[in-house]
mmCIF file of C-alpha atoms and ligand atoms in Angstrom:
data_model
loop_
_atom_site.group_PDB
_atom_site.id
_atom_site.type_symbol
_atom_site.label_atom_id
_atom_site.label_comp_id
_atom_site.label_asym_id
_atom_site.label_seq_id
_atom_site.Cartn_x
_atom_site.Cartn_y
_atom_site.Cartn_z
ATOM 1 C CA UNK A 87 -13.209 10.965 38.873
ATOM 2 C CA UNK A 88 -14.433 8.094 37.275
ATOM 3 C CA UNK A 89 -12.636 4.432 37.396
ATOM 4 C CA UNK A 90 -9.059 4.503 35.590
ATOM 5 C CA UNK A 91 -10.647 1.334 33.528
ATOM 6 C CA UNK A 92 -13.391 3.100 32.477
ATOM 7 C CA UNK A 93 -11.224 6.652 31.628
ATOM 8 C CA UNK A 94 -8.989 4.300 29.705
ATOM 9 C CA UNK A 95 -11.652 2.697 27.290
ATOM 10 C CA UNK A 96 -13.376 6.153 26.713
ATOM 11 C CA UNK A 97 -10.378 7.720 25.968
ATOM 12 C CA UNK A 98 -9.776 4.780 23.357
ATOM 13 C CA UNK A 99 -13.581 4.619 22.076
ATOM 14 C CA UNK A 100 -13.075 8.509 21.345
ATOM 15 C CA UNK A 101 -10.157 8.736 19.742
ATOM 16 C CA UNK A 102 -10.472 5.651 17.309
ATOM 17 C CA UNK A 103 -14.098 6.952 16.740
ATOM 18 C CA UNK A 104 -12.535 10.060 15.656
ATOM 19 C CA UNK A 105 -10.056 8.304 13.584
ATOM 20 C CA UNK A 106 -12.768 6.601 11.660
ATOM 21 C CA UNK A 107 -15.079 9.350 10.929
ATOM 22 C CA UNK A 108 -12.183 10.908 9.018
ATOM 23 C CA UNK A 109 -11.418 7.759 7.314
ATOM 24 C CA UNK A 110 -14.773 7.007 6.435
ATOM 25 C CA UNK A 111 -13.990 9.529 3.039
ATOM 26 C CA UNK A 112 -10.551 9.825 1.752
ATOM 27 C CA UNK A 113 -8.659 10.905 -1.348
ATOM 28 C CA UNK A 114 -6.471 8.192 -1.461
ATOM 29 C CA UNK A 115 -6.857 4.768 0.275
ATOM 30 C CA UNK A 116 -3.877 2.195 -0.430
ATOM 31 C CA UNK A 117 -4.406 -1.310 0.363
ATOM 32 C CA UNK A 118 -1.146 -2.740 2.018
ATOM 33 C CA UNK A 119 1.939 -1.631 3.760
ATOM 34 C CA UNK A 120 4.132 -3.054 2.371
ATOM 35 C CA UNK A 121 7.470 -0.952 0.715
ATOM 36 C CA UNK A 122 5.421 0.507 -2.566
ATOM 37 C CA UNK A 123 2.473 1.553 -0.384
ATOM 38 C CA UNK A 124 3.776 3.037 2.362
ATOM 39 C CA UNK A 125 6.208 5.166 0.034
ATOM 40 C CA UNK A 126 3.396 6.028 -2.001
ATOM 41 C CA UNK A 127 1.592 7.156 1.204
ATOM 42 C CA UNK A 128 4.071 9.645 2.217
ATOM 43 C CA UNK A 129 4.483 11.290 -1.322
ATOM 44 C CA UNK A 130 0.862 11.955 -1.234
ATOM 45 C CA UNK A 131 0.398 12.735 2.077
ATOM 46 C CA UNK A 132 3.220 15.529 1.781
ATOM 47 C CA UNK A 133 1.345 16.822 -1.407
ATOM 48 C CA UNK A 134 -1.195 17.645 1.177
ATOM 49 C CA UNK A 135 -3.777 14.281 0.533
ATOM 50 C CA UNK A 136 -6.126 12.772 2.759
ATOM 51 C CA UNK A 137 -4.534 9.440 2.943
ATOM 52 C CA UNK A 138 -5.030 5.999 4.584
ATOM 53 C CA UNK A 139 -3.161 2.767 4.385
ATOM 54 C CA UNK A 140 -5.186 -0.167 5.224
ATOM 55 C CA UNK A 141 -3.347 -3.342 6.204
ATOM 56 C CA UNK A 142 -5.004 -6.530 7.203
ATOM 57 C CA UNK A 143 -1.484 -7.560 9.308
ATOM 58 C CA UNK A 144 -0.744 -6.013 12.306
ATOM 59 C CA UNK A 145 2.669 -4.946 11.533
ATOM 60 C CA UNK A 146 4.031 -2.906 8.400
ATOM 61 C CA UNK A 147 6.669 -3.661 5.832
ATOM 62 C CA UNK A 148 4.763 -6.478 3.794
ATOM 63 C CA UNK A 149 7.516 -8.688 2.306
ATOM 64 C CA UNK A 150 10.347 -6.485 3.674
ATOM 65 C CA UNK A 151 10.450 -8.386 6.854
ATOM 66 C CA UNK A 152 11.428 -11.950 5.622
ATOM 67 C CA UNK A 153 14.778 -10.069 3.841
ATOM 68 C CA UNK A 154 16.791 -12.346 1.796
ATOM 69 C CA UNK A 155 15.681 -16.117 2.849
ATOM 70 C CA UNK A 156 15.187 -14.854 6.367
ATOM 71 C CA UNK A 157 18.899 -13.253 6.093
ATOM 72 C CA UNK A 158 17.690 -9.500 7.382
ATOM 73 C CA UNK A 159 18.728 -7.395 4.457
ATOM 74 C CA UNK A 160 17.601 -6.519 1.066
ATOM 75 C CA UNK A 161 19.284 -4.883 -1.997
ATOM 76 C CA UNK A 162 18.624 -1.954 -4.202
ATOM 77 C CA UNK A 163 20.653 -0.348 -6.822
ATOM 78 C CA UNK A 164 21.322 3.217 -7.510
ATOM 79 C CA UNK A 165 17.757 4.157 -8.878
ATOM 80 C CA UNK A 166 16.362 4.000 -5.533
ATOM 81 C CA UNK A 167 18.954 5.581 -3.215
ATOM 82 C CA UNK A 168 17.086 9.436 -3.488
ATOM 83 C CA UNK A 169 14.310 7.948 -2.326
ATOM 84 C CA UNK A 170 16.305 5.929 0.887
ATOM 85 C CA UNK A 171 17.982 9.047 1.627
ATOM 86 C CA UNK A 172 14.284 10.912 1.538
ATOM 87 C CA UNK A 173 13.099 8.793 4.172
ATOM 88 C CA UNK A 174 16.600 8.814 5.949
ATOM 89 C CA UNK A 175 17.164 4.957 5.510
ATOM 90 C CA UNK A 176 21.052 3.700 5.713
ATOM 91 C CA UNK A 177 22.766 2.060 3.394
ATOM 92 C CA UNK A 178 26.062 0.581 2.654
ATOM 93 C CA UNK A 179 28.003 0.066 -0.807
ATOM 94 C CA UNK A 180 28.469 -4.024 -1.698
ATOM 95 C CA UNK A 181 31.459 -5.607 -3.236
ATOM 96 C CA UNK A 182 28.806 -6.559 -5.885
ATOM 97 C CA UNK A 183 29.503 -3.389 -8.335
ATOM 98 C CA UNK A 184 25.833 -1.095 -8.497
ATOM 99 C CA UNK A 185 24.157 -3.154 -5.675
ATOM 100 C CA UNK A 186 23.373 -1.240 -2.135
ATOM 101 C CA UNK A 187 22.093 -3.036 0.617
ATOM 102 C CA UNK A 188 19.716 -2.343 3.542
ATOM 103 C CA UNK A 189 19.091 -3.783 6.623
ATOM 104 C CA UNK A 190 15.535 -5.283 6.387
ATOM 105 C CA UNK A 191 14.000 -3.848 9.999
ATOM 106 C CA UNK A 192 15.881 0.090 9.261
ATOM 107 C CA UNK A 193 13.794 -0.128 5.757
ATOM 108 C CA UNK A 194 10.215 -1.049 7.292
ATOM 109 C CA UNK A 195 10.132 1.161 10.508
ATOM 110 C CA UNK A 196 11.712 4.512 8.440
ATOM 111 C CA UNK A 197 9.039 3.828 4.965
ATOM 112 C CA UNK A 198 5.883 3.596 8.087
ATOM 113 C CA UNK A 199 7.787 6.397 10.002
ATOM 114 C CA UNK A 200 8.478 8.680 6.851
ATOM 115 C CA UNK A 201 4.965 7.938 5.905
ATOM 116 C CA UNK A 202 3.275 8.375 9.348
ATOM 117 C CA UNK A 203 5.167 11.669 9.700
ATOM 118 C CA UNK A 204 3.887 13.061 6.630
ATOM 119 C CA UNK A 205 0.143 12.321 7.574
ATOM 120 C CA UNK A 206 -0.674 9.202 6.416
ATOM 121 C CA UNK A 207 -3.074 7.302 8.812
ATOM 122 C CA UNK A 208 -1.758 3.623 8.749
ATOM 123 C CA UNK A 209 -4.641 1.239 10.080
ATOM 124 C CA UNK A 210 -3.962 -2.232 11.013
ATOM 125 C CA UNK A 211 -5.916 -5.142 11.425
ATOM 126 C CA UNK A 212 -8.205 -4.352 8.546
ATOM 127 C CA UNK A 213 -8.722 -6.101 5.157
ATOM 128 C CA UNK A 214 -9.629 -4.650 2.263
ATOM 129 C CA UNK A 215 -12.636 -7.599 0.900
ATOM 130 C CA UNK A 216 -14.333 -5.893 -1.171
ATOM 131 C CA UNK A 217 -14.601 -2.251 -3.524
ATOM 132 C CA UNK A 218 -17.203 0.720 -4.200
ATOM 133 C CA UNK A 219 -17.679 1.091 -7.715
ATOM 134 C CA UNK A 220 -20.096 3.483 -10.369
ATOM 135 C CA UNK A 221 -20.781 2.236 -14.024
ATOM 136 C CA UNK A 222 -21.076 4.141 -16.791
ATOM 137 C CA UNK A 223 -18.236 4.024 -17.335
ATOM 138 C CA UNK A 224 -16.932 1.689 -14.795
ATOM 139 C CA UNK A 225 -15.224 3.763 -11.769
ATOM 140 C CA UNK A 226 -14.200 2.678 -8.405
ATOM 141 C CA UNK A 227 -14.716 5.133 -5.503
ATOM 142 C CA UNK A 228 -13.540 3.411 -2.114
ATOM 143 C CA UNK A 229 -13.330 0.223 -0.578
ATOM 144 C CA UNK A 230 -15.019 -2.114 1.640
ATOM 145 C CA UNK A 231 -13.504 -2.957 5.098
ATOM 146 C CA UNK A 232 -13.527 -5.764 7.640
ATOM 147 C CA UNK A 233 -11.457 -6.693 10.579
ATOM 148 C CA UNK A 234 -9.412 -9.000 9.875
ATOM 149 C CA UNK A 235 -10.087 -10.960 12.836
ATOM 150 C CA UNK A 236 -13.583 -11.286 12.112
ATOM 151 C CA UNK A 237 -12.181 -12.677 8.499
ATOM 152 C CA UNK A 238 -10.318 -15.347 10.113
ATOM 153 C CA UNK A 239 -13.156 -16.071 12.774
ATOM 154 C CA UNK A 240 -15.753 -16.795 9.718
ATOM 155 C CA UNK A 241 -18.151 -14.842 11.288
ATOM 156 C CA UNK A 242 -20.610 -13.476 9.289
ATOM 157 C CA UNK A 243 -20.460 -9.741 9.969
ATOM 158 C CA UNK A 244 -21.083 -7.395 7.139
ATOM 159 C CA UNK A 245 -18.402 -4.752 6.514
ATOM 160 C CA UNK A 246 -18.461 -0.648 6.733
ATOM 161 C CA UNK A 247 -17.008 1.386 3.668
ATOM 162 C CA UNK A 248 -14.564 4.016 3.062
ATOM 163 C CA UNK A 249 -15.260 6.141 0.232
ATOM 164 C CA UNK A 250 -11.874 7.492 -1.869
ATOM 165 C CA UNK A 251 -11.425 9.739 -4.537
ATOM 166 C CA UNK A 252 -8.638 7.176 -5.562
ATOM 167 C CA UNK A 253 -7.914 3.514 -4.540
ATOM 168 C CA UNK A 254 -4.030 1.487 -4.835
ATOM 169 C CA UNK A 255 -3.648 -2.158 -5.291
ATOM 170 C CA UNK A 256 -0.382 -2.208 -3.321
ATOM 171 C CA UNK A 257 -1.007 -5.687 -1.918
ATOM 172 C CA UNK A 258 1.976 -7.605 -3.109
ATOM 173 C CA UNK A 259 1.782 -11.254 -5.360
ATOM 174 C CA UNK A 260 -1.517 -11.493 -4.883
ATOM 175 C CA UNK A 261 -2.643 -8.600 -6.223
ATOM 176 C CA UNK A 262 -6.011 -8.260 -4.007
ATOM 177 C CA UNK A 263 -7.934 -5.540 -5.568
ATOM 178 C CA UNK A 264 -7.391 -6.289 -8.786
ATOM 179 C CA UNK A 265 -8.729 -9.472 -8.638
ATOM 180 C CA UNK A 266 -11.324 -8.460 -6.907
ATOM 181 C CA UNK A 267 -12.505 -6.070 -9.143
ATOM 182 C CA UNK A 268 -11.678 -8.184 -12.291
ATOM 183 C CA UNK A 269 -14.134 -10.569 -10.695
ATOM 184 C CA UNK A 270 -17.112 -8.123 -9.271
ATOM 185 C CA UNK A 271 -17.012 -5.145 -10.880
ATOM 186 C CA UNK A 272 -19.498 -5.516 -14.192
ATOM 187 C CA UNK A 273 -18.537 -3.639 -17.541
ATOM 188 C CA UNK A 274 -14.626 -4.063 -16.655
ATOM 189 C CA UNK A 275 -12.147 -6.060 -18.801
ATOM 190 C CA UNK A 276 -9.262 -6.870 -16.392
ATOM 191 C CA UNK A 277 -7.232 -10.012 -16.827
ATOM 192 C CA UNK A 278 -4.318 -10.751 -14.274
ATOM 193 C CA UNK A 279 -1.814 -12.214 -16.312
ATOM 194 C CA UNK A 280 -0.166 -13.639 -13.054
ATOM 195 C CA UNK A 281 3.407 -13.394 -11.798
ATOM 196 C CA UNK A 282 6.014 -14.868 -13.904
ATOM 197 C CA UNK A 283 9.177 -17.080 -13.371
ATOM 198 C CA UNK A 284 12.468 -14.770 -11.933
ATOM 199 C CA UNK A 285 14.275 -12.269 -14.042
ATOM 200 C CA UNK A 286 14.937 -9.883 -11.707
ATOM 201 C CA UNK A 287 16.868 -6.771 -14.202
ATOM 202 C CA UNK A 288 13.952 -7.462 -16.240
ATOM 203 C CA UNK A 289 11.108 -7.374 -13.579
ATOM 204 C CA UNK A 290 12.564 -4.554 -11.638
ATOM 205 C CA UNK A 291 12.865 -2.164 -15.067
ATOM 206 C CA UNK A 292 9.623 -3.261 -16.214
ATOM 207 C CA UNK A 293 7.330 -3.070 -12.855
ATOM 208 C CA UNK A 294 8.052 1.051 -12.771
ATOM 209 C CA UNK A 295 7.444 1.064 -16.456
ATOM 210 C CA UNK A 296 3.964 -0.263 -15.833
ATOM 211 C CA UNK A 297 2.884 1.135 -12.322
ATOM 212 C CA UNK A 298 -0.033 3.908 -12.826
ATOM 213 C CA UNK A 299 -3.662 3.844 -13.301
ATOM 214 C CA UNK A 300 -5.646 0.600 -14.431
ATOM 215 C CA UNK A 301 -9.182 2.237 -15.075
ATOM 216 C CA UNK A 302 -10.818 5.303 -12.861
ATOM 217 C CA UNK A 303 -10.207 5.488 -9.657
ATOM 218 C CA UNK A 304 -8.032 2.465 -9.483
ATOM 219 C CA UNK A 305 -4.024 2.100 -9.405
ATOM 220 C CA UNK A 306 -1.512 -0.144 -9.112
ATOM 221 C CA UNK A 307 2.312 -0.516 -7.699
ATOM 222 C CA UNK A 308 4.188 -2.993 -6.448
ATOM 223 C CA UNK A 309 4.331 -6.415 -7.259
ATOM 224 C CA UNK A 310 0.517 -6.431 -8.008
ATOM 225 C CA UNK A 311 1.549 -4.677 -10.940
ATOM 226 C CA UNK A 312 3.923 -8.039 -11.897
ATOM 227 C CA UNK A 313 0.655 -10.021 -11.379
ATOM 228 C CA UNK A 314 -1.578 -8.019 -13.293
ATOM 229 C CA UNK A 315 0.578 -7.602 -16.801
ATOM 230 C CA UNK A 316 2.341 -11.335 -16.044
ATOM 231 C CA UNK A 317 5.902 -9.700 -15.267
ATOM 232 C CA UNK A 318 8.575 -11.529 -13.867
ATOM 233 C CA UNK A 319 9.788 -11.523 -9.958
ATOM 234 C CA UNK A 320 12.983 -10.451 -8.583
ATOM 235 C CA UNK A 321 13.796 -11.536 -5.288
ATOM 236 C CA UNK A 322 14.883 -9.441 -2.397
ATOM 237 C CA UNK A 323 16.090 -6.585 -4.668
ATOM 238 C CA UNK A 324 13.780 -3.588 -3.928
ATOM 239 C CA UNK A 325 14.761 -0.410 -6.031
ATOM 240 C CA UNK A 326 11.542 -1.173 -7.915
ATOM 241 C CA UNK A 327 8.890 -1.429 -4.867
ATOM 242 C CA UNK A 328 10.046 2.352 -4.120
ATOM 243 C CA UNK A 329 10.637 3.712 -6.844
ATOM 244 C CA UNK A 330 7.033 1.678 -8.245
ATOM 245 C CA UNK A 331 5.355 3.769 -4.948
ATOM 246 C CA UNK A 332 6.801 6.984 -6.013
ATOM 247 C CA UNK A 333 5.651 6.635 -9.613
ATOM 248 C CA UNK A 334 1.598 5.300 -8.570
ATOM 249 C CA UNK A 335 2.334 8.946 -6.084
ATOM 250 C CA UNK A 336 2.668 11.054 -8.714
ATOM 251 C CA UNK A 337 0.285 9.591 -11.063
ATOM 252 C CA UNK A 338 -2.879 9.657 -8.546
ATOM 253 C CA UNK A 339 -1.652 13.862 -8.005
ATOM 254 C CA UNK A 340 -1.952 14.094 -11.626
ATOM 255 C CA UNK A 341 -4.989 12.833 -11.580
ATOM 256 C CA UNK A 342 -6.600 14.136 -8.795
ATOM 257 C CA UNK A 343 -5.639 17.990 -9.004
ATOM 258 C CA UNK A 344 -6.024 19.151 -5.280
ATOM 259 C CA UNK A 345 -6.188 17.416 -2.318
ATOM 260 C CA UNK A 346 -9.883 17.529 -1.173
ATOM 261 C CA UNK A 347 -11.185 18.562 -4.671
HETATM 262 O O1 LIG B 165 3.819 -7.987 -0.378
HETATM 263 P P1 LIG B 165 4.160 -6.580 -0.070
HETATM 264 O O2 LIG B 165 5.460 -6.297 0.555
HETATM 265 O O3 LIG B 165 3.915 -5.728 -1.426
HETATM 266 P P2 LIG B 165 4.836 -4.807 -2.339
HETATM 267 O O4 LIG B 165 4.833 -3.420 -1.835
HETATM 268 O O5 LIG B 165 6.320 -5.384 -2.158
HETATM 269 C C1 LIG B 165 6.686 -6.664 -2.563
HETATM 270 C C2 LIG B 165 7.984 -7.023 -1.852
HETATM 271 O O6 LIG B 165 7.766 -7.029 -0.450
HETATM 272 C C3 LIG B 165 8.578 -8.386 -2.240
HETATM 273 C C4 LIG B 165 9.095 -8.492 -3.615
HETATM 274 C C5 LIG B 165 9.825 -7.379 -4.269
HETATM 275 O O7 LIG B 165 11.098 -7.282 -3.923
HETATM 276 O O8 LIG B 165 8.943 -9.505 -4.230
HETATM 277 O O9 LIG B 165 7.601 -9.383 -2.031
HETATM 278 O O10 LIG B 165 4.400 -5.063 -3.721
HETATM 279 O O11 LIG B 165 3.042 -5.953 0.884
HETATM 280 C C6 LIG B 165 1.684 -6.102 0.605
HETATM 281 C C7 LIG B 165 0.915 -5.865 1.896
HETATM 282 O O12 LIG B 165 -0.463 -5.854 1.596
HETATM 283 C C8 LIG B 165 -1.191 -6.526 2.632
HETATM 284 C C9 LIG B 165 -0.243 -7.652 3.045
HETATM 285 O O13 LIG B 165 -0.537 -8.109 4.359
HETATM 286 C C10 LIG B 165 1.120 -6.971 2.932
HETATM 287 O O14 LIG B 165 1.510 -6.393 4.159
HETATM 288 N N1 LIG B 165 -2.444 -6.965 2.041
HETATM 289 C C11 LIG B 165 -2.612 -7.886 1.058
HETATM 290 N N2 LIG B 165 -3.913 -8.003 0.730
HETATM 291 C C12 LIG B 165 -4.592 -7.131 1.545
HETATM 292 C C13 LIG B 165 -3.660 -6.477 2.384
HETATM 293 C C14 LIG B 165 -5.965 -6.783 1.691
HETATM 294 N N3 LIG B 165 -6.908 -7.336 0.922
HETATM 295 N N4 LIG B 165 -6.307 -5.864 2.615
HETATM 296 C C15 LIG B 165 -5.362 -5.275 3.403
HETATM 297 N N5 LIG B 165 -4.029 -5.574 3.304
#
């Protein structure tokens, strides 16, 4: 039998090669795990989609982590506990009347277990730099991926691509895609309004009301959506994030019919 080192790396080289050549074409890719994408993962993934989450950290749970000021929990209000109790997430009542709260690490290890479970393939370690896009009229159809490690080396290393029948900005403030597409992506008129000042009943109505589609093939949840239409922030309350990843779920379904079609 061959070396235990060597068994070890094949096994590895196999299994991530694999991996790749099924994520190389996708219906759905999301770009962050964070709360909204990993809980729009798992709705699509149990609808039966091909589905990848691409995040350039190598750990889930985007802002989740950091919890209130670095106190480890976060809020919600009653909107979002269906979705807690889908993905089997605790929570306890508050004195504060309407408010829930939820112990920051419980909320990112059940969202990337829920999702995981369902048949999402989470990837780690990879950035999202760049997207695939058709004109007439302007569509996008994948992304363009890099390790993030050779980001932060500035090496110059050209990327690979993963083609999607759907793509979702769920990278936070900064609103990745979006940007990058209002920058690169000729014949589209996209202006990020940028993140406003905190108004957190406000924010948290209005960031559902405005997660969906942004143009073909591209969507948007989470607090991207706050940069894109220049909505307000709200702090560690997070009824919003899920129920924002549930929404940009149900509108990329709509869109795309079947899985695989
Ligand atoms: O920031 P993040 O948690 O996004 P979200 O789902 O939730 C926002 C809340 O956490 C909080 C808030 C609301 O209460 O204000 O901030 O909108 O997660 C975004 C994830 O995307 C990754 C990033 O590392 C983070 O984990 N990400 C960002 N840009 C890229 C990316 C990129 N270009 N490629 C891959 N991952």
């Amino acid at each position: 039998m061959a070396r235990l080192e060597q068994r070890i790396s094949r096994a590895i080289w196999r299994s991530a090669a694999r991996d790749w050549l099924e994520l190389s074409d996708l219906d759905v890719a999301i770009v962050g795990a964070g709360p909204s994408g990993m809980t729009a993962a798992r709705y699509l993934a149990e609808r039966g989609f091909r589905v990848a989450v691409f995040e350039r950290r190598l750990s889930f749970g985007g802002g989740i982590g950091g919890g209130g000021m670095l106190l480890h929990k976060v809020v919600v209000d009653e909107s979002a506990l269906r979705i807690l109790e889908d993905f089997n997430i605790g929570y306890s009542r508050d004195d504060e009347e309407g408010l829930y709260v939820v112990d920051a690490s419980e909320l990112m290890a059940k969202l990337a277990a829920g999702a995981i479970d369902s048949g999402v393939r989470m990837v780690h370690g990879v950035h999202v730099e760049d997207v695939i896009y058709r004109d007439g009229p302007p569509r996008i159809e994948g992304v363009v991926v890099q390790w993030s490690a050779v980001l932060l080396s500035g090496l110059h290393v050209d990327p690979l691509f993963v083609t999607s029948r759907a793509v979702v900005d769920a990278t936070g403030h900064e609103a990745g895609v979006l940007s990058i597409v209002a920058r690169k992506v000729p014949g589209v008129r996209l202006q990020l309004e940028g993140e406003k000042s905190a108004y957190a009943e406000l924010s948290e109505k209005l960031v559902v009301e405005r997660t969906g589609r942004v143009m073909p093939g591209l969507y948007v949840a989470g607090m991207a959506v706050a940069a894109l239409y220049g909505l307000p922030r709200m702090g560690p309350i997070f009824s919003s994030m899920l129920l924002s990843g549930k929404k940009v779920a149900e509108a990329v379904a709509a869109d795309l019919g079947s899985p695989g079609s």
